[in-house]
Amino acid sequence: MTRAKKMIDKIKELMYQPERIRNMGIVAHIDHGKTTLSDNLLAGAGMISEELAGQQLYLDFDEQERERGITINAANVSMVHEYKGKEYLINLIDTPGHVDFGGDVTRAMRAVDGVIVVVDAVEGVMPQTETVLRQALRENVKPVLFINKVDRLIRELELTPDQMQERLIKVITEVNKLIKAMKPEKYKEWMIKVEDGSVAFGSALYKWAVSVPAMKETGIGFKEVYKYLKEDNWKELAKKSPLHRVVLDMVIKHLPSPVEAQKERIKVIWKGDINSPEGQAMVKCDPKGPVALMITKIIVDPHAGEVAVGRLYSGTLKPGTELYIVDRKTKNRVQTVGVFMGPKRVELPEVPAGNIVAVVGLRDAIAGSTCSTLENFTPFESIKHISEPVVTMAIEAKNPRDLPKLIEVLRQLAKEDPTLHVTLNEETGEHLISGMGELHLEVKVEKIRREKGIDVITSPPIVVFRETVTKQSPVVEGKSPNRHNKFYIVVEPLPQEVIQLFKEENIDLRKVDKKELRKKLIEAGLTKEEADGIQDYYEGNVFCDVTKGIQYLHETMELIVQGFREAMSAGPLAKEPCMGVKVKLVDCKLHEDAVHRGPAQVIPAVKGAIYAAMLQANPTLLEPYQKVFITVPQDMLGNVTREIQGRRGQILEMRSEGDLVTVVAKAPVKEMFGFANAIRSATAGKAMWSVEHAGFEPVPQALLEQFMMEVRKRKGMKLELPKPEDFLP
């Protein structure tokens, strides 16, 4: 009986004992060693050869991942581990660390109950470590810590045992600080401690690790580690205190099983009635309950077509089951079910609740869909992505014959990766793809060329601005084309706190408790009338109705909101999306006959009035910024600061440690194209750098006109700026 066959038989057995399952992810800053760690865990479980672990990077099975040396896709694996005489099933997801692929991390967090946060002992807690930890805690996922590359402290920094301990304690304190700040109510029970074994130290590359519980069994503690590393005898160390055992023991002991986790998590991710039969089935992780499946990822398999991967919270999935895809209001039949073992998918006769499952046959599902055997099942909370697409490029097929194929491929890519937006510019007929950064788009374009064999031409990347206003406008009257309806509109800036509130709490105006929301909105900076009359929130803008007792308004409101949304999705300055705009309806006169206030009358009147008001409210453009972190040797510092200042960047702080300096700066995304190559040549390849999204800021007044003209020219619009009267009949 082969090893793989044995493993599959064990997985089949353990699937039915949810208290012996652990669903967990590995998260970290880029290059802190997640994929190398995953390799080791797999080797320990007997899935890949131990000699190759760490070099093989089994979970980076995409060609581009191997070439670029980074993880791009979150990869899933199921394996078996023995702890205190019992076997456990571990479903592991290895996630990317690069900020451009943060969307994959957010989606993976929905499927797991716990995470191993990996931190490089030398670099310590980095910006992306904070971001991924925040994503985990926001989803109510419990963390444990693995401090990797401990050997670098001895080899490269030549620290003494005391200095080494100081260094490690600093990392633990910082991670605890983050947990306390982000999840104060859970801090007592989730705080990580060396003494209870929720922290492990080691080296994924050299396959050894230690923790306090492991020390009691193996007798290998810090003194011994120090001695072995000084003698460069890590092979012996890896034999005596192997990494996979220490880390997987920590996972089983400290991370919750689906039975424990779902008691708490369902309240956070599902807004239905917890006491209903389906609510109770999920809380109890009941395999006999109705199927409740949350899709977190779509993978395209060359043989099977689309595979939907997700977490099964209740019920049992079998081939032939009919599932309702709740958010799409359609029905699909399951063809096969199974689990992932890295790149291989293993088909099984059925999969019960508490597992991460791979399903073929859910054609209409996308990442974030809720699927159930009940037709009127309340969908799970939608998955919130922390950053938004800020870079766009036009893409077209080199050969016109390939156009239908390209459209199909773009649709497929957008389905696999919800952080990639694909739009068709109807005026120019070109396809636009928007992503998190230059690398994100580069990887997707390369995928089209390689895997789909389509030769494509792309434009240089461009930045999408946002339009906004900086003061209050006068009241503007918008008339419908038939002159029978009049709308009086005022536009003013929207406080940042209101946008934050909607983003963080994912508020749905149709379902929310009105009183509670009103209180929060007033605290965030709206007046009482505005908070009472809020009708719509759209992409960082709000629409409030502050009128009193107007006839027929209720029936017309849907059309007015549609006019507001159309105006916000393409503003008057350069047809870029709007952000931070508060639109108020202060009065209106409506025709008594419904025929005279249809869509063709109301929408243009409202949209025109909003545009005219915006042009009188001192409009401007906002541009996306990135925070840049660069670590370089002291003598290269001048080259780095020159590079940043030459890109309209500001240096925020500098920290030096030994002969290395870390520069923290922020710069507009527009100026950051080509930065990777420039910084490499300016520092002879010695700089280590990373970026994260840092929100939007107004374009400098001196450059405003130039940027507006660039965009208008690119979109084929007239070059003179519109005046308010252009939009009024």
Short mmCIF file of N, CA and C in Angstrom, two decimals, residues 27 101-107 109-110 128-141 182 384-387:
data_model
loop_
_atom_site.label_atom_id
_atom_site.label_comp_id
_atom_site.label_asym_id
_atom_site.label_seq_id
_atom_site.Cartn_x
_atom_site.Cartn_y
_atom_site.Cartn_z
N VAL A 27 0.45 32.79 7.70
CA VAL A 27 0.50 34.17 7.18
C VAL A 27 1.79 34.84 7.63
N PHE A 101 -1.06 40.65 -3.44
CA PHE A 101 -1.94 39.46 -3.42
C PHE A 101 -2.67 39.32 -2.09
N GLY A 102 -2.86 40.47 -1.40
CA GLY A 102 -3.51 40.46 -0.09
C GLY A 102 -4.93 39.91 -0.15
N GLY A 103 -5.58 40.05 -1.30
CA GLY A 103 -6.96 39.55 -1.43
C GLY A 103 -7.04 38.06 -1.16
N ASP A 104 -6.00 37.33 -1.60
CA ASP A 104 -5.97 35.89 -1.38
C ASP A 104 -5.90 35.54 0.10
N VAL A 105 -5.20 36.39 0.86
CA VAL A 105 -5.07 36.15 2.30
C VAL A 105 -6.44 36.33 2.96
N THR A 106 -7.11 37.45 2.61
CA THR A 106 -8.41 37.74 3.21
C THR A 106 -9.38 36.59 2.98
N ARG A 107 -9.38 36.05 1.74
CA ARG A 107 -10.33 34.97 1.45
C ARG A 107 -9.97 33.70 2.18
N MET A 109 -8.62 33.44 5.06
CA MET A 109 -8.95 33.57 6.50
C MET A 109 -10.38 33.13 6.79
N ARG A 110 -11.26 33.21 5.78
CA ARG A 110 -12.65 32.81 6.01
C ARG A 110 -12.75 31.29 6.17
N GLN A 128 3.62 44.29 6.60
CA GLN A 128 2.69 43.31 6.05
C GLN A 128 2.30 42.27 7.11
N THR A 129 3.18 42.05 8.12
CA THR A 129 2.82 41.14 9.23
C THR A 129 1.59 41.72 9.93
N GLU A 130 1.62 43.05 10.14
CA GLU A 130 0.49 43.71 10.80
C GLU A 130 -0.77 43.55 9.97
N THR A 131 -0.64 43.78 8.65
CA THR A 131 -1.82 43.71 7.78
C THR A 131 -2.43 42.31 7.81
N VAL A 132 -1.59 41.26 7.67
CA VAL A 132 -2.16 39.91 7.61
C VAL A 132 -2.73 39.49 8.97
N LEU A 133 -2.09 39.95 10.06
CA LEU A 133 -2.62 39.63 11.39
C LEU A 133 -3.97 40.32 11.58
N ARG A 134 -4.08 41.56 11.09
CA ARG A 134 -5.35 42.27 11.21
C ARG A 134 -6.44 41.53 10.43
N GLN A 135 -6.06 41.00 9.24
CA GLN A 135 -7.06 40.27 8.44
C GLN A 135 -7.54 39.03 9.20
N ALA A 136 -6.61 38.35 9.88
CA ALA A 136 -6.98 37.14 10.62
C ALA A 136 -7.88 37.49 11.81
N LEU A 137 -7.49 38.51 12.57
CA LEU A 137 -8.25 38.84 13.79
C LEU A 137 -9.63 39.38 13.44
N ARG A 138 -9.72 40.09 12.32
CA ARG A 138 -11.02 40.63 11.92
C ARG A 138 -12.00 39.48 11.63
N GLU A 139 -11.47 38.34 11.17
CA GLU A 139 -12.32 37.18 10.87
C GLU A 139 -12.47 36.27 12.09
N ASN A 140 -11.97 36.73 13.26
CA ASN A 140 -12.06 35.95 14.50
C ASN A 140 -11.26 34.65 14.42
N VAL A 141 -10.06 34.73 13.85
CA VAL A 141 -9.21 33.55 13.68
C VAL A 141 -8.07 33.65 14.70
N MET A 182 -6.00 45.08 18.34
CA MET A 182 -7.01 44.73 17.32
C MET A 182 -8.15 43.89 17.88
N LYS A 384 -14.59 41.13 3.08
CA LYS A 384 -14.14 42.52 2.85
C LYS A 384 -12.65 42.52 2.54
N HIS A 385 -12.29 43.15 1.43
CA HIS A 385 -10.87 43.27 1.12
C HIS A 385 -10.34 44.58 1.66
N ILE A 386 -9.13 44.53 2.23
CA ILE A 386 -8.61 45.70 2.92
C ILE A 386 -8.23 46.80 1.94
N SER A 387 -7.53 46.44 0.85
CA SER A 387 -7.14 47.51 -0.09
C SER A 387 -8.01 47.41 -1.35
#
